[in-house]
PDB file of C-alpha atoms in Angstrom:
ATOM      1  CA  UNK A   1     -81.492 -32.138  14.348  1.00 78.00           C
ATOM      2  CA  UNK A   2     -84.521 -30.800  12.445  1.00 84.00           C
ATOM      3  CA  UNK A   3     -88.196 -30.855  13.380  1.00 83.00           C
ATOM      4  CA  UNK A   4     -88.819 -32.522  10.050  1.00 85.00           C
ATOM      5  CA  UNK A   5     -86.608 -35.431  11.096  1.00 88.00           C
ATOM      6  CA  UNK A   6     -88.485 -35.738  14.392  1.00 88.00           C
ATOM      7  CA  UNK A   7     -91.808 -35.849  12.520  1.00 88.00           C
ATOM      8  CA  UNK A   8     -90.428 -38.503  10.192  1.00 89.00           C
ATOM      9  CA  UNK A   9     -89.134 -40.575  13.095  1.00 88.00           C
ATOM     10  CA  UNK A  10     -92.429 -40.305  15.000  1.00 89.00           C
ATOM     11  CA  UNK A  11     -94.408 -41.392  11.930  1.00 89.00           C
ATOM     12  CA  UNK A  12     -92.195 -44.425  11.271  1.00 88.00           C
ATOM     13  CA  UNK A  13     -92.418 -45.317  14.960  1.00 87.00           C
ATOM     14  CA  UNK A  14     -96.207 -45.104  14.793  1.00 88.00           C
ATOM     15  CA  UNK A  15     -96.511 -47.189  11.626  1.00 85.00           C
ATOM     16  CA  UNK A  16     -93.458 -49.432  12.175  1.00 87.00           C
ATOM     17  CA  UNK A  17     -93.305 -49.526   8.397  1.00 87.00           C
ATOM     18  CA  UNK A  18     -91.309 -47.225   6.115  1.00 86.00           C
ATOM     19  CA  UNK A  19     -93.649 -47.554   3.141  1.00 85.00           C
ATOM     20  CA  UNK A  20     -96.815 -46.633   5.000  1.00 86.00           C
ATOM     21  CA  UNK A  21     -95.060 -43.822   6.872  1.00 86.00           C
ATOM     22  CA  UNK A  22     -93.726 -42.393   3.591  1.00 86.00           C
ATOM     23  CA  UNK A  23     -97.239 -42.439   2.125  1.00 84.00           C
ATOM     24  CA  UNK A  24     -98.716 -40.595   5.120  1.00 83.00           C
ATOM     25  CA  UNK A  25     -95.901 -38.030   5.012  1.00 83.00           C
ATOM     26  CA  UNK A  26     -96.163 -37.581   1.211  1.00 80.00           C
ATOM     27  CA  UNK A  27     -92.448 -38.239   0.715  1.00 84.00           C
ATOM     28  CA  UNK A  28     -90.566 -40.964  -1.085  1.00 86.00           C
ATOM     29  CA  UNK A  29     -89.447 -43.976   0.921  1.00 87.00           C
ATOM     30  CA  UNK A  30     -85.736 -43.499   0.048  1.00 87.00           C
ATOM     31  CA  UNK A  31     -85.899 -39.866   1.239  1.00 87.00           C
ATOM     32  CA  UNK A  32     -87.561 -40.953   4.462  1.00 87.00           C
ATOM     33  CA  UNK A  33     -84.953 -43.651   5.094  1.00 88.00           C
ATOM     34  CA  UNK A  34     -82.153 -41.172   4.428  1.00 89.00           C
ATOM     35  CA  UNK A  35     -83.515 -38.685   6.981  1.00 88.00           C
ATOM     36  CA  UNK A  36     -83.833 -41.416   9.617  1.00 89.00           C
ATOM     37  CA  UNK A  37     -80.246 -42.473   8.948  1.00 89.00           C
ATOM     38  CA  UNK A  38     -79.049 -38.862   9.277  1.00 89.00           C
ATOM     39  CA  UNK A  39     -80.913 -38.553  12.579  1.00 88.00           C
ATOM     40  CA  UNK A  40     -79.380 -41.784  13.893  1.00 88.00           C
ATOM     41  CA  UNK A  41     -75.937 -40.616  12.786  1.00 88.00           C
ATOM     42  CA  UNK A  42     -76.339 -37.321  14.629  1.00 89.00           C
ATOM     43  CA  UNK A  43     -77.590 -39.031  17.789  1.00 88.00           C
ATOM     44  CA  UNK A  44     -74.967 -41.748  17.601  1.00 89.00           C
ATOM     45  CA  UNK A  45     -77.489 -44.540  18.252  1.00 89.00           C
ATOM     46  CA  UNK A  46     -79.781 -46.769  16.236  1.00 90.00           C
ATOM     47  CA  UNK A  47     -83.431 -45.917  16.686  1.00 90.00           C
ATOM     48  CA  UNK A  48     -84.694 -48.931  14.761  1.00 88.00           C
ATOM     49  CA  UNK A  49     -83.308 -52.464  14.655  1.00 84.00           C
ATOM     50  CA  UNK A  50     -82.727 -52.657  10.932  1.00 71.00           C
ATOM     51  CA  UNK A  51     -81.688 -56.307  11.162  1.00 68.00           C
ATOM     52  CA  UNK A  52     -84.986 -57.526  12.609  1.00 62.00           C
ATOM     53  CA  UNK A  53     -87.611 -56.707  10.035  1.00 60.00           C
ATOM     54  CA  UNK A  54     -90.605 -59.026  10.014  1.00 54.00           C
ATOM     55  CA  UNK A  55     -91.996 -60.763   6.963  1.00 55.00           C
ATOM     56  CA  UNK A  56     -94.413 -57.874   6.555  1.00 57.00           C
ATOM     57  CA  UNK A  57     -91.337 -55.597   6.419  1.00 67.00           C
ATOM     58  CA  UNK A  58     -92.286 -54.008   9.730  1.00 78.00           C
ATOM     59  CA  UNK A  59     -89.434 -52.375  11.616  1.00 84.00           C
ATOM     60  CA  UNK A  60     -88.713 -52.664  15.326  1.00 86.00           C
ATOM     61  CA  UNK A  61     -87.821 -49.833  17.712  1.00 89.00           C
ATOM     62  CA  UNK A  62     -84.632 -50.288  19.691  1.00 90.00           C
ATOM     63  CA  UNK A  63     -84.548 -49.526  23.401  1.00 88.00           C
ATOM     64  CA  UNK A  64     -82.956 -46.174  22.582  1.00 90.00           C
ATOM     65  CA  UNK A  65     -85.642 -45.535  19.946  1.00 87.00           C
ATOM     66  CA  UNK A  66     -88.428 -46.210  22.446  1.00 89.00           C
ATOM     67  CA  UNK A  67     -86.894 -43.783  24.924  1.00 90.00           C
ATOM     68  CA  UNK A  68     -86.328 -41.147  22.247  1.00 89.00           C
ATOM     69  CA  UNK A  69     -89.889 -41.433  20.931  1.00 88.00           C
ATOM     70  CA  UNK A  70     -91.366 -39.926  24.086  1.00 88.00           C
ATOM     71  CA  UNK A  71     -88.905 -37.012  23.901  1.00 88.00           C
ATOM     72  CA  UNK A  72     -89.571 -36.494  20.193  1.00 88.00           C
ATOM     73  CA  UNK A  73     -93.326 -36.338  20.759  1.00 88.00           C
ATOM     74  CA  UNK A  74     -92.836 -33.780  23.490  1.00 87.00           C
ATOM     75  CA  UNK A  75     -90.624 -31.621  21.263  1.00 88.00           C
ATOM     76  CA  UNK A  76     -93.142 -31.800  18.420  1.00 84.00           C
ATOM     77  CA  UNK A  77     -95.954 -30.853  20.779  1.00 83.00           C
ATOM     78  CA  UNK A  78     -93.990 -27.890  22.131  1.00 82.00           C
ATOM     79  CA  UNK A  79     -93.107 -26.684  18.633  1.00 81.00           C
ATOM     80  CA  UNK A  80     -96.753 -26.761  17.553  1.00 78.00           C
ATOM     81  CA  UNK A  81     -97.783 -25.018  20.755  1.00 72.00           C
ATOM     82  CA  UNK A  82     -95.190 -22.317  20.111  1.00 72.00           C
ATOM     83  CA  UNK A  83     -96.584 -21.739  16.600  1.00 67.00           C
ATOM     84  CA  UNK A  84    -100.127 -21.422  17.937  1.00 66.00           C
ATOM     85  CA  UNK A  85     -99.036 -19.068  20.728  1.00 60.00           C
ATOM     86  CA  UNK A  86     -97.144 -16.805  18.333  1.00 61.00           C
ATOM     87  CA  UNK A  87    -100.116 -16.699  15.988  1.00 59.00           C
ATOM     88  CA  UNK A  88    -102.460 -15.880  18.840  1.00 57.00           C
ATOM     89  CA  UNK A  89    -100.253 -13.072  20.172  1.00 50.00           C
ATOM     90  CA  UNK A  90     -99.285 -11.700  16.776  1.00 53.00           C
ATOM     91  CA  UNK A  91    -102.726 -11.495  15.255  1.00 53.00           C
ATOM     92  CA  UNK A  92    -103.737  -7.865  14.951  1.00 55.00           C
ATOM     93  CA  UNK A  93    -106.741  -8.743  12.844  1.00 58.00           C
ATOM     94  CA  UNK A  94    -109.593 -10.545  14.562  1.00 79.00           C
ATOM     95  CA  UNK A  95    -111.741 -10.750  11.434  1.00 85.00           C
ATOM     96  CA  UNK A  96    -111.189 -11.091   7.706  1.00 91.00           C
ATOM     97  CA  UNK A  97    -113.591 -10.038   4.944  1.00 94.00           C
ATOM     98  CA  UNK A  98    -113.521 -12.728   2.232  1.00 95.00           C
ATOM     99  CA  UNK A  99    -115.188 -12.106  -1.129  1.00 95.00           C
ATOM    100  CA  UNK A 100    -116.095 -14.691  -3.760  1.00 93.00           C
ATOM    101  CA  UNK A 101    -117.953 -14.637  -7.059  1.00 85.00           C
ATOM    102  CA  UNK A 102    -121.386 -16.125  -7.676  1.00 76.00           C
ATOM    103  CA  UNK A 103    -121.518 -19.764  -8.741  1.00 70.00           C
ATOM    104  CA  UNK A 104    -118.205 -20.657  -7.145  1.00 79.00           C
ATOM    105  CA  UNK A 105    -118.650 -24.325  -6.294  1.00 76.00           C
ATOM    106  CA  UNK A 106    -119.853 -24.557  -2.679  1.00 79.00           C
ATOM    107  CA  UNK A 107    -117.508 -27.443  -1.851  1.00 81.00           C
ATOM    108  CA  UNK A 108    -114.507 -25.351  -2.933  1.00 84.00           C
ATOM    109  CA  UNK A 109    -115.626 -22.367  -0.852  1.00 89.00           C
ATOM    110  CA  UNK A 110    -116.412 -24.523   2.189  1.00 90.00           C
ATOM    111  CA  UNK A 111    -113.068 -26.323   1.904  1.00 90.00           C
ATOM    112  CA  UNK A 112    -111.137 -23.053   1.894  1.00 92.00           C
ATOM    113  CA  UNK A 113    -113.066 -21.618   4.835  1.00 93.00           C
ATOM    114  CA  UNK A 114    -112.600 -24.843   6.813  1.00 93.00           C
ATOM    115  CA  UNK A 115    -108.857 -24.667   6.193  1.00 90.00           C
ATOM    116  CA  UNK A 116    -108.781 -21.063   7.376  1.00 91.00           C
ATOM    117  CA  UNK A 117    -110.744 -21.699  10.554  1.00 91.00           C
ATOM    118  CA  UNK A 118    -108.751 -24.819  11.416  1.00 90.00           C
ATOM    119  CA  UNK A 119    -105.481 -22.885  11.253  1.00 87.00           C
ATOM    120  CA  UNK A 120    -106.812 -19.648  12.790  1.00 88.00           C
ATOM    121  CA  UNK A 121    -109.693 -20.543  15.124  1.00 87.00           C
ATOM    122  CA  UNK A 122    -109.594 -17.127  16.819  1.00 83.00           C
ATOM    123  CA  UNK A 123    -110.277 -15.226  13.579  1.00 89.00           C
ATOM    124  CA  UNK A 124    -113.783 -14.577  12.287  1.00 90.00           C
ATOM    125  CA  UNK A 125    -114.283 -14.884   8.525  1.00 93.00           C
ATOM    126  CA  UNK A 126    -117.102 -12.834   6.979  1.00 94.00           C
ATOM    127  CA  UNK A 127    -118.208 -13.999   3.514  1.00 95.00           C
ATOM    128  CA  UNK A 128    -119.350 -11.632   0.751  1.00 95.00           C
ATOM    129  CA  UNK A 129    -120.934 -13.008  -2.436  1.00 92.00           C
ATOM    130  CA  UNK A 130    -120.281 -10.783  -5.471  1.00 90.00           C
ATOM    131  CA  UNK A 131    -121.756 -11.093  -8.977  1.00 80.00           C
ATOM    132  CA  UNK A 132    -118.596 -11.455 -11.101  1.00 80.00           C
ATOM    133  CA  UNK A 133    -114.892 -12.145 -10.830  1.00 84.00           C
ATOM    134  CA  UNK A 134    -114.311  -8.484 -11.714  1.00 85.00           C
ATOM    135  CA  UNK A 135    -116.559  -7.320  -8.861  1.00 89.00           C
ATOM    136  CA  UNK A 136    -114.392  -9.294  -6.435  1.00 93.00           C
ATOM    137  CA  UNK A 137    -111.281  -7.502  -7.673  1.00 92.00           C
ATOM    138  CA  UNK A 138    -112.973  -4.108  -7.497  1.00 94.00           C
ATOM    139  CA  UNK A 139    -114.035  -4.802  -3.908  1.00 95.00           C
ATOM    140  CA  UNK A 140    -110.404  -5.583  -3.046  1.00 94.00           C
ATOM    141  CA  UNK A 141    -109.156  -2.318  -4.545  1.00 94.00           C
ATOM    142  CA  UNK A 142    -111.908  -0.384  -2.745  1.00 93.00           C
ATOM    143  CA  UNK A 143    -110.929  -2.001   0.562  1.00 92.00           C
ATOM    144  CA  UNK A 144    -114.324  -3.645   1.171  1.00 94.00           C
ATOM    145  CA  UNK A 145    -112.725  -7.093   1.388  1.00 95.00           C
ATOM    146  CA  UNK A 146    -109.230  -8.261   2.335  1.00 93.00           C
ATOM    147  CA  UNK A 147    -109.089 -11.483   0.305  1.00 94.00           C
ATOM    148  CA  UNK A 148    -110.944 -12.399  -2.857  1.00 95.00           C
ATOM    149  CA  UNK A 149    -111.599 -15.720  -4.570  1.00 93.00           C
ATOM    150  CA  UNK A 150    -111.605 -14.655  -8.198  1.00 91.00           C
ATOM    151  CA  UNK A 151    -110.201 -15.539 -11.619  1.00 87.00           C
ATOM    152  CA  UNK A 152    -107.238 -14.450 -13.686  1.00 86.00           C
ATOM    153  CA  UNK A 153    -106.417 -12.079 -15.266  1.00 84.00           C
ATOM    154  CA  UNK A 154    -105.951  -9.438 -12.590  1.00 88.00           C
ATOM    155  CA  UNK A 155    -107.483  -6.198 -13.839  1.00 86.00           C
ATOM    156  CA  UNK A 156    -105.790  -3.833 -11.382  1.00 90.00           C
ATOM    157  CA  UNK A 157    -102.023  -3.344 -10.928  1.00 91.00           C
ATOM    158  CA  UNK A 158    -102.505  -2.975  -7.157  1.00 93.00           C
ATOM    159  CA  UNK A 159    -103.437  -6.655  -6.870  1.00 93.00           C
ATOM    160  CA  UNK A 160    -101.406  -9.819  -6.517  1.00 94.00           C
ATOM    161  CA  UNK A 161    -102.720 -13.356  -6.647  1.00 93.00           C
ATOM    162  CA  UNK A 162    -101.935 -16.997  -6.042  1.00 92.00           C
ATOM    163  CA  UNK A 163    -103.620 -19.625  -8.277  1.00 90.00           C
ATOM    164  CA  UNK A 164    -105.465 -22.476  -6.601  1.00 86.00           C
ATOM    165  CA  UNK A 165    -107.353 -24.243  -9.386  1.00 83.00           C
ATOM    166  CA  UNK A 166    -107.919 -24.494 -13.110  1.00 82.00           C
ATOM    167  CA  UNK A 167    -110.838 -25.513 -15.271  1.00 81.00           C
ATOM    168  CA  UNK A 168    -112.031 -25.594 -18.841  1.00 82.00           C
ATOM    169  CA  UNK A 169    -115.314 -24.706 -20.514  1.00 83.00           C
ATOM    170  CA  UNK A 170    -118.736 -26.295 -20.231  1.00 87.00           C
ATOM    171  CA  UNK A 171    -121.878 -25.435 -22.180  1.00 90.00           C
ATOM    172  CA  UNK A 172    -124.904 -24.143 -20.281  1.00 93.00           C
ATOM    173  CA  UNK A 173    -128.065 -25.299 -22.055  1.00 93.00           C
ATOM    174  CA  UNK A 174    -131.805 -25.191 -21.405  1.00 94.00           C
ATOM    175  CA  UNK A 175    -132.788 -28.573 -19.982  1.00 92.00           C
ATOM    176  CA  UNK A 176    -135.110 -29.091 -22.995  1.00 92.00           C
ATOM    177  CA  UNK A 177    -132.379 -28.421 -25.581  1.00 94.00           C
ATOM    178  CA  UNK A 178    -131.635 -31.445 -27.842  1.00 93.00           C
ATOM    179  CA  UNK A 179    -127.925 -31.250 -26.996  1.00 93.00           C
ATOM    180  CA  UNK A 180    -128.727 -31.517 -23.265  1.00 92.00           C
ATOM    181  CA  UNK A 181    -129.199 -35.260 -23.746  1.00 91.00           C
ATOM    182  CA  UNK A 182    -125.525 -35.701 -24.719  1.00 92.00           C
ATOM    183  CA  UNK A 183    -122.847 -36.647 -22.191  1.00 91.00           C
ATOM    184  CA  UNK A 184    -120.561 -34.071 -23.846  1.00 90.00           C
ATOM    185  CA  UNK A 185    -121.189 -31.530 -26.591  1.00 91.00           C
ATOM    186  CA  UNK A 186    -118.918 -31.307 -29.660  1.00 91.00           C
ATOM    187  CA  UNK A 187    -117.937 -27.705 -30.260  1.00 90.00           C
ATOM    188  CA  UNK A 188    -118.919 -27.843 -33.916  1.00 90.00           C
ATOM    189  CA  UNK A 189    -122.492 -28.822 -32.911  1.00 92.00           C
ATOM    190  CA  UNK A 190    -122.899 -25.298 -31.508  1.00 91.00           C
ATOM    191  CA  UNK A 191    -122.203 -23.530 -34.808  1.00 91.00           C
ATOM    192  CA  UNK A 192    -125.791 -22.320 -35.321  1.00 91.00           C
ATOM    193  CA  UNK A 193    -126.756 -21.490 -31.740  1.00 93.00           C
ATOM    194  CA  UNK A 194    -127.694 -18.117 -30.298  1.00 94.00           C
ATOM    195  CA  UNK A 195    -125.537 -17.035 -27.384  1.00 91.00           C
ATOM    196  CA  UNK A 196    -125.860 -15.371 -24.006  1.00 91.00           C
ATOM    197  CA  UNK A 197    -122.526 -13.884 -22.993  1.00 87.00           C
ATOM    198  CA  UNK A 198    -120.887 -12.046 -20.128  1.00 79.00           C
ATOM    199  CA  UNK A 199    -119.949  -8.558 -21.335  1.00 75.00           C
ATOM    200  CA  UNK A 200    -116.534  -8.494 -22.919  1.00 71.00           C
ATOM    201  CA  UNK A 201    -115.214  -5.977 -20.394  1.00 65.00           C
ATOM    202  CA  UNK A 202    -116.072  -8.402 -17.570  1.00 64.00           C
ATOM    203  CA  UNK A 203    -114.989 -11.609 -19.298  1.00 69.00           C
ATOM    204  CA  UNK A 204    -111.715 -13.373 -18.402  1.00 68.00           C
ATOM    205  CA  UNK A 205    -111.327 -15.333 -21.683  1.00 76.00           C
ATOM    206  CA  UNK A 206    -113.638 -13.691 -24.242  1.00 74.00           C
ATOM    207  CA  UNK A 207    -111.057 -13.533 -27.048  1.00 79.00           C
ATOM    208  CA  UNK A 208    -109.784 -17.054 -26.357  1.00 82.00           C
ATOM    209  CA  UNK A 209    -113.320 -18.432 -26.764  1.00 84.00           C
ATOM    210  CA  UNK A 210    -113.804 -16.640 -30.077  1.00 85.00           C
ATOM    211  CA  UNK A 211    -110.511 -18.068 -31.353  1.00 85.00           C
ATOM    212  CA  UNK A 212    -111.603 -21.552 -30.242  1.00 86.00           C
ATOM    213  CA  UNK A 213    -114.860 -21.249 -32.181  1.00 86.00           C
ATOM    214  CA  UNK A 214    -113.037 -20.053 -35.293  1.00 87.00           C
ATOM    215  CA  UNK A 215    -110.823 -23.140 -35.112  1.00 85.00           C
ATOM    216  CA  UNK A 216    -114.039 -25.214 -35.174  1.00 85.00           C
ATOM    217  CA  UNK A 217    -115.214 -23.390 -38.328  1.00 87.00           C
ATOM    218  CA  UNK A 218    -117.639 -20.761 -37.040  1.00 88.00           C
ATOM    219  CA  UNK A 219    -117.801 -17.383 -35.322  1.00 87.00           C
ATOM    220  CA  UNK A 220    -120.224 -16.208 -32.663  1.00 86.00           C
ATOM    221  CA  UNK A 221    -120.071 -12.622 -33.926  1.00 83.00           C
ATOM    222  CA  UNK A 222    -123.621 -11.649 -34.795  1.00 83.00           C
ATOM    223  CA  UNK A 223    -125.026 -14.631 -32.867  1.00 87.00           C
ATOM    224  CA  UNK A 224    -124.648 -13.122 -29.375  1.00 89.00           C
ATOM    225  CA  UNK A 225    -128.202 -12.014 -28.636  1.00 91.00           C
ATOM    226  CA  UNK A 226    -127.605 -10.707 -25.136  1.00 89.00           C
ATOM    227  CA  UNK A 227    -124.618  -9.515 -23.134  1.00 86.00           C
ATOM    228  CA  UNK A 228    -125.057  -9.472 -19.358  1.00 84.00           C
ATOM    229  CA  UNK A 229    -123.068  -8.403 -16.331  1.00 75.00           C
ATOM    230  CA  UNK A 230    -123.822 -11.264 -13.939  1.00 74.00           C
ATOM    231  CA  UNK A 231    -123.789 -15.044 -13.986  1.00 74.00           C
ATOM    232  CA  UNK A 232    -127.203 -15.122 -12.329  1.00 77.00           C
ATOM    233  CA  UNK A 233    -128.789 -13.225 -15.216  1.00 84.00           C
ATOM    234  CA  UNK A 234    -126.888 -15.319 -17.749  1.00 85.00           C
ATOM    235  CA  UNK A 235    -128.197 -18.589 -16.307  1.00 87.00           C
ATOM    236  CA  UNK A 236    -131.772 -17.252 -16.134  1.00 88.00           C
ATOM    237  CA  UNK A 237    -131.717 -16.206 -19.793  1.00 92.00           C
ATOM    238  CA  UNK A 238    -130.402 -19.648 -20.729  1.00 93.00           C
ATOM    239  CA  UNK A 239    -133.224 -21.196 -18.680  1.00 92.00           C
ATOM    240  CA  UNK A 240    -135.760 -19.158 -20.675  1.00 92.00           C
ATOM    241  CA  UNK A 241    -134.347 -20.610 -23.903  1.00 91.00           C
ATOM    242  CA  UNK A 242    -133.011 -17.334 -25.288  1.00 93.00           C
ATOM    243  CA  UNK A 243    -129.622 -18.879 -26.021  1.00 93.00           C
ATOM    244  CA  UNK A 244    -126.795 -21.062 -24.762  1.00 93.00           C
ATOM    245  CA  UNK A 245    -123.624 -19.993 -22.964  1.00 91.00           C
ATOM    246  CA  UNK A 246    -120.079 -21.048 -22.224  1.00 89.00           C
ATOM    247  CA  UNK A 247    -119.273 -21.191 -18.510  1.00 85.00           C
ATOM    248  CA  UNK A 248    -116.165 -22.377 -16.664  1.00 81.00           C
ATOM    249  CA  UNK A 249    -116.285 -26.016 -15.580  1.00 81.00           C
ATOM    250  CA  UNK A 250    -115.848 -25.082 -11.916  1.00 77.00           C
ATOM    251  CA  UNK A 251    -119.074 -23.027 -11.830  1.00 77.00           C
ATOM    252  CA  UNK A 252    -121.960 -24.664  -9.995  1.00 74.00           C
ATOM    253  CA  UNK A 253    -125.134 -24.642 -12.079  1.00 79.00           C
ATOM    254  CA  UNK A 254    -126.741 -27.579 -10.296  1.00 76.00           C
ATOM    255  CA  UNK A 255    -129.003 -25.258  -8.285  1.00 74.00           C
ATOM    256  CA  UNK A 256    -130.326 -23.404 -11.339  1.00 82.00           C
ATOM    257  CA  UNK A 257    -133.643 -25.038 -12.356  1.00 88.00           C
ATOM    258  CA  UNK A 258    -134.117 -25.731 -16.037  1.00 91.00           C
ATOM    259  CA  UNK A 259    -130.400 -25.385 -16.885  1.00 92.00           C
ATOM    260  CA  UNK A 260    -127.837 -28.129 -17.436  1.00 91.00           C
ATOM    261  CA  UNK A 261    -124.086 -27.878 -17.975  1.00 90.00           C
ATOM    262  CA  UNK A 262    -122.399 -30.316 -20.333  1.00 92.00           C
ATOM    263  CA  UNK A 263    -118.648 -30.811 -20.910  1.00 88.00           C
ATOM    264  CA  UNK A 264    -117.341 -29.375 -24.160  1.00 86.00           C
ATOM    265  CA  UNK A 265    -115.564 -31.682 -26.598  1.00 87.00           C
ATOM    266  CA  UNK A 266    -112.793 -29.949 -28.546  1.00 83.00           C
ATOM    267  CA  UNK A 267    -109.743 -31.057 -30.489  1.00 75.00           C
ATOM    268  CA  UNK A 268    -106.730 -32.032 -28.416  1.00 71.00           C
ATOM    269  CA  UNK A 269    -104.737 -29.018 -27.254  1.00 65.00           C
ATOM    270  CA  UNK A 270    -107.526 -26.527 -28.025  1.00 71.00           C
ATOM    271  CA  UNK A 271    -109.238 -26.295 -24.637  1.00 75.00           C
ATOM    272  CA  UNK A 272    -109.453 -22.866 -23.027  1.00 77.00           C
ATOM    273  CA  UNK A 273    -107.970 -22.857 -19.519  1.00 81.00           C
ATOM    274  CA  UNK A 274    -109.478 -20.635 -16.833  1.00 82.00           C
ATOM    275  CA  UNK A 275    -107.557 -20.103 -13.608  1.00 86.00           C
ATOM    276  CA  UNK A 276    -109.051 -19.493 -10.178  1.00 87.00           C
ATOM    277  CA  UNK A 277    -106.967 -17.563  -7.683  1.00 91.00           C
ATOM    278  CA  UNK A 278    -106.967 -15.886  -4.305  1.00 94.00           C
ATOM    279  CA  UNK A 279    -106.234 -12.180  -4.751  1.00 94.00           C
ATOM    280  CA  UNK A 280    -105.177  -9.451  -2.342  1.00 94.00           C
ATOM    281  CA  UNK A 281    -103.628  -5.990  -2.315  1.00 92.00           C
ATOM    282  CA  UNK A 282     -99.989  -6.492  -3.215  1.00 89.00           C
ATOM    283  CA  UNK A 283     -98.491  -3.732  -1.091  1.00 84.00           C
ATOM    284  CA  UNK A 284     -97.293  -5.112   2.253  1.00 69.00           C
ATOM    285  CA  UNK A 285    -100.057  -7.621   3.039  1.00 74.00           C
ATOM    286  CA  UNK A 286    -100.515  -8.312   6.760  1.00 80.00           C
ATOM    287  CA  UNK A 287     -98.815 -11.487   8.067  1.00 82.00           C
ATOM    288  CA  UNK A 288    -102.232 -13.066   8.640  1.00 85.00           C
ATOM    289  CA  UNK A 289    -103.242 -12.480   5.035  1.00 87.00           C
ATOM    290  CA  UNK A 290     -99.944 -13.913   3.805  1.00 87.00           C
ATOM    291  CA  UNK A 291    -100.553 -17.044   5.880  1.00 87.00           C
ATOM    292  CA  UNK A 292    -104.103 -17.393   4.537  1.00 90.00           C
ATOM    293  CA  UNK A 293    -102.957 -16.999   0.926  1.00 91.00           C
ATOM    294  CA  UNK A 294    -100.389 -19.752   1.501  1.00 89.00           C
ATOM    295  CA  UNK A 295    -103.125 -22.031   2.849  1.00 88.00           C
ATOM    296  CA  UNK A 296    -105.242 -21.570  -0.276  1.00 85.00           C
ATOM    297  CA  UNK A 297    -102.304 -22.093  -2.612  1.00 66.00           C
TER     298      UNK A 297
END
């Protein structure tokens, strides 16, 4: 008998409907039915009266199923309690330093922190905002933070990472720019623009963007009027009308006055993909950090 089977049984007993229970459990209905049958076979009794389904295809607990439900709930409760007790006793870290780069969407950051605190309520999470994805990785290597929300590629061999999201490119424009009125901006419409750019050494996809522009018939070489080291400075220079910029679609520019971000329209199969990840020092991460990385992934 597996805990998974007990969870499946308890969910079907709560819903009295295989389809709804399968949806809540995120499994297929045939797989759910098979696990219930295996559980009944092991117990040697029927837990549901499979002959008495109602017109709404609701199932009915047998007398044995009703008696077993109380025991199953108790076992599930005890198993969860055991997990929480082990976590509480085994935690050597009472706080975790979590770094993230500027303009990470607040809802993504809040969602990750909520997941952490729900699973580890006894741990304090201290947040550190850093200017670039590279700064997050440098802080990890220097030991100033234990986990970092950053972007691929990893720039240090000491680091490991687990992806948690992908995005493409948007165009950051001054709000008064003619292209700002479009719902999406064709790449070729940007052929004669001046550009603000993150310095190549700090950029995750600099070469990929240049290749994308060349496929659209132009090059930005010679048109980059300013290279900067932070997203904050980049957005402010765009706001002043000194140029436009490519930014990942998961950056939040909604709080930058005078700047709008518009989706980029490119030919099918030509979009640049940028990957967000949670990074950490690869050498023997603490069990708590391993658990947190798994939660983000």
